[in-house]
Structure formats: structure tokens, C-alpha cells
């Protein structure tokens, strides 16, 4: 081995498995099972709320939005606690335990709601348990998702050429978990009972926990707390800091439990904290950074804010798109009756097929010096998804009644998956590349926060698409409203895309540097 080769792998994990650090299969399997449980339950969520607890499409969408919003808000706190105190291994373990409890509780669904003299009567106790289950899942994802991703990064030294392919393998793994789960959990949940579906999601997460508990020794110390001594220090009342953090985690469950029941509050919290964080980052840029660092931070902040538009359209999957699939489309595929929840698998399928292709395209283009800059990719993503919704809305208008052509669903899922690959992986990489090292964790947290804003807005858009603004109190979507809203958000997204293109000359210089 030449000296150069030795240098490239400096800092990487020593033990390998099939050409990658041996920790990779552990992260792969843990995140595969975590996403198995998350997407499995998400596939059923809106249908369960509208069909079992008889919420209107509007109310169910708001609950969905608050849930997915909080899910992506908490990684900031989970990431911070892990950076400063716990280390990734302990944070992931704690998150996995909360997730097993949360998905386990989802299996309890009490009695179904029913109509009595025109009023819906719901099992309030069961609903409370349901919100607690969601709160456990929110906090669990908060401790697990960002941290397991960081572990993948930590397995490779700074110059390791295998890093990108490691992340691609990891991304394939989580999509594989989501794919299998939405097929099985969706089918079982819709056919045999919601609680059976949710239970399977829970069993999946249990496997995830077991894999990680068994496999953590194979991480060879790459996910340990930076300063384990701090954890043993007394925090208060004879309790050490490590235990105090876990108690804080339980506190986060309680707060999320409450927030889930006041969905508007979640929106306000997300909006306010989002802009406070942007303010802090910019302030840091102005006080502590050189000119070039500051300009880069400004570009990153711009990209962070605009990506919210993408997620608001993207996350219709678990909300209005699933209700549409259920109510409006002919789901007979070559004699096989597809379930509405299973339609969501198309995203994972397209990602698994397109991700390697896109990675290849970027490499090929960059060899010819033709790779588009990050802002151009973002703008393109918003154009693709926006145009996708406009065409989809038009296409739905072609068929009346409830047997619309399945191909339109395939089309919109294709568009949003392609748009995802222009934005999501690209965004994560630009955040790590262009932020000042000292605050990279905070900037990444803000990326997640605006993703959360977008997710929350997705619930809100879905509520309006259902006709909530016109007083629709049923689960049936009001198709005129749906088509109008899709066209409008599609145009808005394309407008933002054009705006990003126009801004590109100002942003590009920094992104190329
Ligand atoms: N499908 C991706 C996942 O579940 C979506 C996502 C990307 C979520 C980045 C969070 C961060 O991982």
C-alpha cells in the first residue's frame, strides 16, 4: 500500500465487511427497521383517523401535519444532546426503546367511533393513548434518526472515498425497509384491522432495537460520548447527568403528548423557532465570521428556508394523496387489488431505482464540468414537483367519479421522487460542506426544522385540499377544492423555483467555492 492510500483511510473504522466499515451493516439494519416502523404506521395513519375514529379529512390532516412536523423538529434536540453529552450510540439506543414503546402502544385502539343522532362519539381514552403513542414515536425519532445518520458519517475518515457510496447504501436500506413495510403493514392494517398493522410496525422496530443492542460493539467506539466523565457528574438531587437526560427525554414525550392535541400550537412553535434559528445563524455570521463564511451561511439559510416548500408538497403522500388513492382511484392492477396505503410504496420504489442513476448522472456531468450548482438543482426540484401537481390535478379532472386512472398516481409519485433526489441528499451535503464547522450541528438542526415546517404545512394544505375551508366535515375529499389547491400549490412551487433560478447568479459563486 502506498502512503497516499494509507492517508485516504485515516480516521475510518479499521474493521471492514464487504469493502465498507463493519459498522455500516449495523446502521443500515437499524435504520431499515426504524423506517420500516415509521413508514408502516404513516401509511395507515390518515386512513385510521378518518375510518376508525371518524375524523373529517380536515381534522385528520391537521393531526397528521402536527405529527410529522414534530417528528422532524425533535432531531434538533436529540442531535444537540448527543453532540454535547450522550454520544450517538446511547442516543440511538434510547430512541429505539421509545420507538418500541410507541409503536407497541399504537396496537391499542379501543373501540371504533360511531354516529349517534348526527354526532360522532369517540373513545376518548383510546384517543389519549393514541396521542401518547405518537408522542413516544416523535421523541424516539428525535433521538434516533439524525444520530444514526451521523454514525454512518463517523465510520469514514474525512478523506475516505467510500463515504458517498456508504451513504447511498444507507439510503437504499432505509427505503427498502419503508417499501417492505408499507406493503405488509398497509395490507394487514386495511384488511385485518388497524391494530394488527400497527403491531407489525412495532415488531419491526423491536428487531431494530435488537440489531442495535447486539451490533453496537461492532461500531468500535465510533459513536461514543466525547467526554464520558460529564455523564457521571451529578445534575440534581443525586441524579447523574445521563439519567437526567433520559428523564428530560420523558419530559419531551409529555410535551409532545400535549402538543399533539393542540395542532395549531405546533404550527406556531415551528414557525417561530424556525425564524429564531435563522436569526441566530445570521447573527453568528455577522459577528463571528469572515466575509466569505458569512456569505456562505446566507446562501445556506436561503436554501434551508425554500426547501420547506418542497416538503409541504412531498408529504401529501401520507395525507391527501392517500385519501385520494382510497376514494377516487381504480386500484386494480392486473387483477391485484392494491390498498390505498400501499400506493405510498411507489416513492421508495422510484427512489431505489433512480438514486443510483442520479448519482451516476452527477458524476458524469461533473467530469465534463457540467454539473448544475446546488441552487439550480433546488430550483429544478421545485419546478418538477410543482409541474407534477399541476398536471396531476388536470389529469384527475379527465375522469369523473371514483375510478380515476392509476397511472396518474404513478405519475405524481414519480414526479415527487425525482424532485426528492434533486433536493434532499443534495441539501444535506451542502449543509455539511458550507457551514462553519463550529455550528454545523446547529445548521443541520435548522435544516430539519424547516423540513418540519414543510411537513406541518403539508397537513394544512391537505386539510384545505379536503375542503375544510368550505366547511366539509366528512372524510370524503371535495374534489373541486382538491384540484384547485393542487394547481395553486403547484404554481406556487414553480414560482419559487423560478425565483431561485433568478437568484442563482448571486448564490452560485458561494456554492462553487
Ligand atoms: N425518505 C427519507 C427518509 O425517511 C426522507 C428524509 C430525508 C427524512 C432526509 C429525513 C431527512 O429518510
PDB file of N, CA, C and O in Angstrom, residues 375-421:
ATOM      1  N   UNK A 375     -28.114  25.500  -6.068  1.00  0.00           N
ATOM      2  CA  UNK A 375     -29.357  26.261  -6.244  1.00  0.00           C
ATOM      3  C   UNK A 375     -30.115  25.838  -7.508  1.00  0.00           C
ATOM      4  O   UNK A 375     -31.342  25.768  -7.487  1.00  0.00           O
ATOM      5  N   UNK A 376     -29.399  25.556  -8.580  1.00  0.00           N
ATOM      6  CA  UNK A 376     -30.074  25.127  -9.806  1.00  0.00           C
ATOM      7  C   UNK A 376     -30.803  23.795  -9.555  1.00  0.00           C
ATOM      8  O   UNK A 376     -31.939  23.590  -9.988  1.00  0.00           O
ATOM      9  N   UNK A 377     -30.162  22.907  -8.813  1.00  0.00           N
ATOM     10  CA  UNK A 377     -30.818  21.632  -8.504  1.00  0.00           C
ATOM     11  C   UNK A 377     -32.079  21.867  -7.674  1.00  0.00           C
ATOM     12  O   UNK A 377     -33.119  21.245  -7.894  1.00  0.00           O
ATOM     13  N   UNK A 378     -31.980  22.763  -6.689  1.00  0.00           N
ATOM     14  CA  UNK A 378     -33.148  23.072  -5.848  1.00  0.00           C
ATOM     15  C   UNK A 378     -34.293  23.642  -6.695  1.00  0.00           C
ATOM     16  O   UNK A 378     -35.443  23.244  -6.558  1.00  0.00           O
ATOM     17  N   UNK A 379     -33.936  24.612  -7.548  1.00  0.00           N
ATOM     18  CA  UNK A 379     -34.949  25.231  -8.396  1.00  0.00           C
ATOM     19  C   UNK A 379     -35.620  24.176  -9.281  1.00  0.00           C
ATOM     20  O   UNK A 379     -36.840  24.142  -9.420  1.00  0.00           O
ATOM     21  N   UNK A 380     -34.797  23.305  -9.856  1.00  0.00           N
ATOM     22  CA  UNK A 380     -35.338  22.251 -10.719  1.00  0.00           C
ATOM     23  C   UNK A 380     -36.277  21.350  -9.924  1.00  0.00           C
ATOM     24  O   UNK A 380     -37.355  20.971 -10.401  1.00  0.00           O
ATOM     25  N   UNK A 381     -35.871  21.021  -8.707  1.00  0.00           N
ATOM     26  CA  UNK A 381     -36.709  20.159  -7.872  1.00  0.00           C
ATOM     27  C   UNK A 381     -38.094  20.782  -7.679  1.00  0.00           C
ATOM     28  O   UNK A 381     -39.124  20.120  -7.840  1.00  0.00           O
ATOM     29  N   UNK A 382     -38.115  22.073  -7.355  1.00  0.00           N
ATOM     30  CA  UNK A 382     -39.408  22.730  -7.123  1.00  0.00           C
ATOM     31  C   UNK A 382     -40.225  22.844  -8.408  1.00  0.00           C
ATOM     32  O   UNK A 382     -41.453  22.788  -8.382  1.00  0.00           O
ATOM     33  N   UNK A 383     -39.538  22.995  -9.540  1.00  0.00           N
ATOM     34  CA  UNK A 383     -40.254  23.026 -10.822  1.00  0.00           C
ATOM     35  C   UNK A 383     -40.876  21.651 -11.095  1.00  0.00           C
ATOM     36  O   UNK A 383     -42.027  21.549 -11.511  1.00  0.00           O
ATOM     37  N   UNK A 384     -40.094  20.607 -10.876  1.00  0.00           N
ATOM     38  CA  UNK A 384     -40.593  19.246 -11.177  1.00  0.00           C
ATOM     39  C   UNK A 384     -41.814  18.929 -10.323  1.00  0.00           C
ATOM     40  O   UNK A 384     -42.855  18.490 -10.818  1.00  0.00           O
ATOM     41  N   UNK A 385     -41.693  19.167  -9.018  1.00  0.00           N
ATOM     42  CA  UNK A 385     -42.804  18.779  -8.145  1.00  0.00           C
ATOM     43  C   UNK A 385     -44.018  19.683  -8.392  1.00  0.00           C
ATOM     44  O   UNK A 385     -45.163  19.224  -8.401  1.00  0.00           O
ATOM     45  N   UNK A 386     -43.764  20.979  -8.644  1.00  0.00           N
ATOM     46  CA  UNK A 386     -44.871  21.901  -8.901  1.00  0.00           C
ATOM     47  C   UNK A 386     -45.624  21.527 -10.168  1.00  0.00           C
ATOM     48  O   UNK A 386     -46.843  21.374 -10.180  1.00  0.00           O
ATOM     49  N   UNK A 387     -44.855  21.315 -11.236  1.00  0.00           N
ATOM     50  CA  UNK A 387     -45.462  20.923 -12.514  1.00  0.00           C
ATOM     51  C   UNK A 387     -46.200  19.590 -12.346  1.00  0.00           C
ATOM     52  O   UNK A 387     -47.293  19.390 -12.884  1.00  0.00           O
ATOM     53  N   UNK A 388     -45.584  18.708 -11.568  1.00  0.00           N
ATOM     54  CA  UNK A 388     -46.198  17.399 -11.309  1.00  0.00           C
ATOM     55  C   UNK A 388     -47.606  17.562 -10.757  1.00  0.00           C
ATOM     56  O   UNK A 388     -48.559  16.937 -11.241  1.00  0.00           O
ATOM     57  N   UNK A 389     -47.772  18.415  -9.756  1.00  0.00           N
ATOM     58  CA  UNK A 389     -49.098  18.599  -9.152  1.00  0.00           C
ATOM     59  C   UNK A 389     -50.078  19.251 -10.127  1.00  0.00           C
ATOM     60  O   UNK A 389     -51.253  18.916 -10.147  1.00  0.00           O
ATOM     61  N   UNK A 390     -49.586  20.200 -10.936  1.00  0.00           N
ATOM     62  CA  UNK A 390     -50.494  20.859 -11.892  1.00  0.00           C
ATOM     63  C   UNK A 390     -51.013  19.830 -12.907  1.00  0.00           C
ATOM     64  O   UNK A 390     -52.216  19.727 -13.158  1.00  0.00           O
ATOM     65  N   UNK A 391     -50.098  19.020 -13.432  1.00  0.00           N
ATOM     66  CA  UNK A 391     -50.512  18.017 -14.428  1.00  0.00           C
ATOM     67  C   UNK A 391     -51.408  16.961 -13.770  1.00  0.00           C
ATOM     68  O   UNK A 391     -52.419  16.531 -14.321  1.00  0.00           O
ATOM     69  N   UNK A 392     -51.043  16.565 -12.568  1.00  0.00           N
ATOM     70  CA  UNK A 392     -51.833  15.563 -11.839  1.00  0.00           C
ATOM     71  C   UNK A 392     -53.269  16.062 -11.632  1.00  0.00           C
ATOM     72  O   UNK A 392     -54.240  15.338 -11.854  1.00  0.00           O
ATOM     73  N   UNK A 393     -53.377  17.312 -11.240  1.00  0.00           N
ATOM     74  CA  UNK A 393     -54.687  17.889 -10.987  1.00  0.00           C
ATOM     75  C   UNK A 393     -55.514  17.910 -12.276  1.00  0.00           C
ATOM     76  O   UNK A 393     -56.699  17.545 -12.296  1.00  0.00           O
ATOM     77  N   UNK A 394     -54.867  18.273 -13.362  1.00  0.00           N
ATOM     78  CA  UNK A 394     -55.538  18.293 -14.661  1.00  0.00           C
ATOM     79  C   UNK A 394     -55.966  16.866 -15.033  1.00  0.00           C
ATOM     80  O   UNK A 394     -57.100  16.620 -15.439  1.00  0.00           O
ATOM     81  N   UNK A 395     -55.053  15.930 -14.813  1.00  0.00           N
ATOM     82  CA  UNK A 395     -55.333  14.535 -15.175  1.00  0.00           C
ATOM     83  C   UNK A 395     -56.516  13.974 -14.405  1.00  0.00           C
ATOM     84  O   UNK A 395     -57.336  13.213 -14.940  1.00  0.00           O
ATOM     85  N   UNK A 396     -56.617  14.356 -13.156  1.00  0.00           N
ATOM     86  CA  UNK A 396     -57.725  13.836 -12.342  1.00  0.00           C
ATOM     87  C   UNK A 396     -59.067  14.324 -12.861  1.00  0.00           C
ATOM     88  O   UNK A 396     -60.085  13.671 -12.696  1.00  0.00           O
ATOM     89  N   UNK A 397     -59.033  15.521 -13.461  1.00  0.00           N
ATOM     90  CA  UNK A 397     -60.272  16.093 -13.980  1.00  0.00           C
ATOM     91  C   UNK A 397     -60.791  15.351 -15.213  1.00  0.00           C
ATOM     92  O   UNK A 397     -61.942  15.520 -15.608  1.00  0.00           O
ATOM     93  N   UNK A 398     -59.931  14.525 -15.827  1.00  0.00           N
ATOM     94  CA  UNK A 398     -60.349  13.847 -17.057  1.00  0.00           C
ATOM     95  C   UNK A 398     -61.385  12.761 -16.794  1.00  0.00           C
ATOM     96  O   UNK A 398     -62.255  12.501 -17.612  1.00  0.00           O
ATOM     97  N   UNK A 399     -61.262  12.105 -15.647  1.00  0.00           N
ATOM     98  CA  UNK A 399     -62.215  11.045 -15.322  1.00  0.00           C
ATOM     99  C   UNK A 399     -63.120  11.492 -14.198  1.00  0.00           C
ATOM    100  O   UNK A 399     -62.647  11.942 -13.163  1.00  0.00           O
ATOM    101  N   UNK A 400     -64.390  11.296 -14.414  1.00  0.00           N
ATOM    102  CA  UNK A 400     -65.332  11.597 -13.334  1.00  0.00           C
ATOM    103  C   UNK A 400     -65.406  10.410 -12.385  1.00  0.00           C
ATOM    104  O   UNK A 400     -64.858   9.359 -12.644  1.00  0.00           O
ATOM    105  N   UNK A 401     -66.111  10.639 -11.299  1.00  0.00           N
ATOM    106  CA  UNK A 401     -66.426   9.520 -10.415  1.00  0.00           C
ATOM    107  C   UNK A 401     -65.215   9.021  -9.667  1.00  0.00           C
ATOM    108  O   UNK A 401     -64.226   9.739  -9.509  1.00  0.00           O
ATOM    109  N   UNK A 402     -65.303   7.783  -9.224  1.00  0.00           N
ATOM    110  CA  UNK A 402     -64.255   7.301  -8.329  1.00  0.00           C
ATOM    111  C   UNK A 402     -63.394   6.203  -8.946  1.00  0.00           C
ATOM    112  O   UNK A 402     -62.886   5.343  -8.252  1.00  0.00           O
ATOM    113  N   UNK A 403     -63.255   6.244 -10.257  1.00  0.00           N
ATOM    114  CA  UNK A 403     -62.391   5.207 -10.846  1.00  0.00           C
ATOM    115  C   UNK A 403     -61.355   5.852 -11.755  1.00  0.00           C
ATOM    116  O   UNK A 403     -61.193   5.488 -12.904  1.00  0.00           O
ATOM    117  N   UNK A 404     -60.677   6.827 -11.186  1.00  0.00           N
ATOM    118  CA  UNK A 404     -59.664   7.525 -11.963  1.00  0.00           C
ATOM    119  C   UNK A 404     -58.511   6.583 -12.283  1.00  0.00           C
ATOM    120  O   UNK A 404     -58.267   5.616 -11.548  1.00  0.00           O
ATOM    121  N   UNK A 405     -57.805   6.930 -13.350  1.00  0.00           N
ATOM    122  CA  UNK A 405     -56.745   6.057 -13.836  1.00  0.00           C
ATOM    123  C   UNK A 405     -55.521   6.039 -12.901  1.00  0.00           C
ATOM    124  O   UNK A 405     -54.973   7.080 -12.564  1.00  0.00           O
ATOM    125  N   UNK A 406     -55.108   4.844 -12.523  1.00  0.00           N
ATOM    126  CA  UNK A 406     -53.990   4.664 -11.594  1.00  0.00           C
ATOM    127  C   UNK A 406     -52.688   5.301 -12.107  1.00  0.00           C
ATOM    128  O   UNK A 406     -51.838   5.716 -11.318  1.00  0.00           O
ATOM    129  N   UNK A 407     -52.592   5.383 -13.411  1.00  0.00           N
ATOM    130  CA  UNK A 407     -51.354   5.937 -13.990  1.00  0.00           C
ATOM    131  C   UNK A 407     -51.070   7.355 -13.500  1.00  0.00           C
ATOM    132  O   UNK A 407     -49.914   7.753 -13.360  1.00  0.00           O
ATOM    133  N   UNK A 408     -52.128   8.114 -13.223  1.00  0.00           N
ATOM    134  CA  UNK A 408     -51.916   9.477 -12.717  1.00  0.00           C
ATOM    135  C   UNK A 408     -51.255   9.453 -11.351  1.00  0.00           C
ATOM    136  O   UNK A 408     -50.404  10.281 -11.038  1.00  0.00           O
ATOM    137  N   UNK A 409     -51.641   8.476 -10.543  1.00  0.00           N
ATOM    138  CA  UNK A 409     -50.993   8.342  -9.226  1.00  0.00           C
ATOM    139  C   UNK A 409     -49.520   7.988  -9.415  1.00  0.00           C
ATOM    140  O   UNK A 409     -48.640   8.542  -8.748  1.00  0.00           O
ATOM    141  N   UNK A 410     -49.279   7.050 -10.314  1.00  0.00           N
ATOM    142  CA  UNK A 410     -47.887   6.660 -10.589  1.00  0.00           C
ATOM    143  C   UNK A 410     -47.111   7.891 -11.040  1.00  0.00           C
ATOM    144  O   UNK A 410     -45.967   8.111 -10.617  1.00  0.00           O
ATOM    145  N   UNK A 411     -47.762   8.719 -11.850  1.00  0.00           N
ATOM    146  CA  UNK A 411     -47.098   9.916 -12.365  1.00  0.00           C
ATOM    147  C   UNK A 411     -46.713  10.884 -11.238  1.00  0.00           C
ATOM    148  O   UNK A 411     -45.571  11.359 -11.174  1.00  0.00           O
ATOM    149  N   UNK A 412     -47.651  11.156 -10.322  1.00  0.00           N
ATOM    150  CA  UNK A 412     -47.324  12.129  -9.282  1.00  0.00           C
ATOM    151  C   UNK A 412     -46.255  11.575  -8.333  1.00  0.00           C
ATOM    152  O   UNK A 412     -45.351  12.287  -7.900  1.00  0.00           O
ATOM    153  N   UNK A 413     -46.308  10.264  -8.068  1.00  0.00           N
ATOM    154  CA  UNK A 413     -45.273   9.661  -7.220  1.00  0.00           C
ATOM    155  C   UNK A 413     -43.911   9.694  -7.910  1.00  0.00           C
ATOM    156  O   UNK A 413     -42.881   9.886  -7.268  1.00  0.00           O
ATOM    157  N   UNK A 414     -43.924   9.508  -9.233  1.00  0.00           N
ATOM    158  CA  UNK A 414     -42.663   9.600  -9.970  1.00  0.00           C
ATOM    159  C   UNK A 414     -42.109  11.022  -9.854  1.00  0.00           C
ATOM    160  O   UNK A 414     -40.930  11.215  -9.554  1.00  0.00           O
ATOM    161  N   UNK A 415     -42.985  12.016 -10.050  1.00  0.00           N
ATOM    162  CA  UNK A 415     -42.515  13.407 -10.002  1.00  0.00           C
ATOM    163  C   UNK A 415     -41.943  13.746  -8.641  1.00  0.00           C
ATOM    164  O   UNK A 415     -40.874  14.349  -8.536  1.00  0.00           O
ATOM    165  N   UNK A 416     -42.662  13.364  -7.580  1.00  0.00           N
ATOM    166  CA  UNK A 416     -42.146  13.786  -6.270  1.00  0.00           C
ATOM    167  C   UNK A 416     -40.893  13.025  -5.862  1.00  0.00           C
ATOM    168  O   UNK A 416     -40.057  13.542  -5.131  1.00  0.00           O
ATOM    169  N   UNK A 417     -40.722  11.814  -6.380  1.00  0.00           N
ATOM    170  CA  UNK A 417     -39.496  11.060  -6.064  1.00  0.00           C
ATOM    171  C   UNK A 417     -38.302  11.654  -6.802  1.00  0.00           C
ATOM    172  O   UNK A 417     -37.208  11.773  -6.245  1.00  0.00           O
ATOM    173  N   UNK A 418     -38.528  12.017  -8.073  1.00  0.00           N
ATOM    174  CA  UNK A 418     -37.449  12.629  -8.842  1.00  0.00           C
ATOM    175  C   UNK A 418     -37.048  13.955  -8.186  1.00  0.00           C
ATOM    176  O   UNK A 418     -35.865  14.247  -7.990  1.00  0.00           O
ATOM    177  N   UNK A 419     -38.065  14.732  -7.803  1.00  0.00           N
ATOM    178  CA  UNK A 419     -37.790  16.019  -7.154  1.00  0.00           C
ATOM    179  C   UNK A 419     -37.027  15.799  -5.845  1.00  0.00           C
ATOM    180  O   UNK A 419     -36.123  16.567  -5.507  1.00  0.00           O
ATOM    181  N   UNK A 420     -37.371  14.727  -5.126  1.00  0.00           N
ATOM    182  CA  UNK A 420     -36.683  14.421  -3.853  1.00  0.00           C
ATOM    183  C   UNK A 420     -35.186  14.264  -4.095  1.00  0.00           C
ATOM    184  O   UNK A 420     -34.367  14.782  -3.348  1.00  0.00           O
ATOM    185  N   UNK A 421     -34.834  13.561  -5.176  1.00  0.00           N
ATOM    186  CA  UNK A 421     -33.414  13.299  -5.418  1.00  0.00           C
ATOM    187  C   UNK A 421     -32.659  14.539  -5.877  1.00  0.00           C
ATOM    188  O   UNK A 421     -31.436  14.611  -5.757  1.00  0.00           O
TER     189      UNK A 421
END
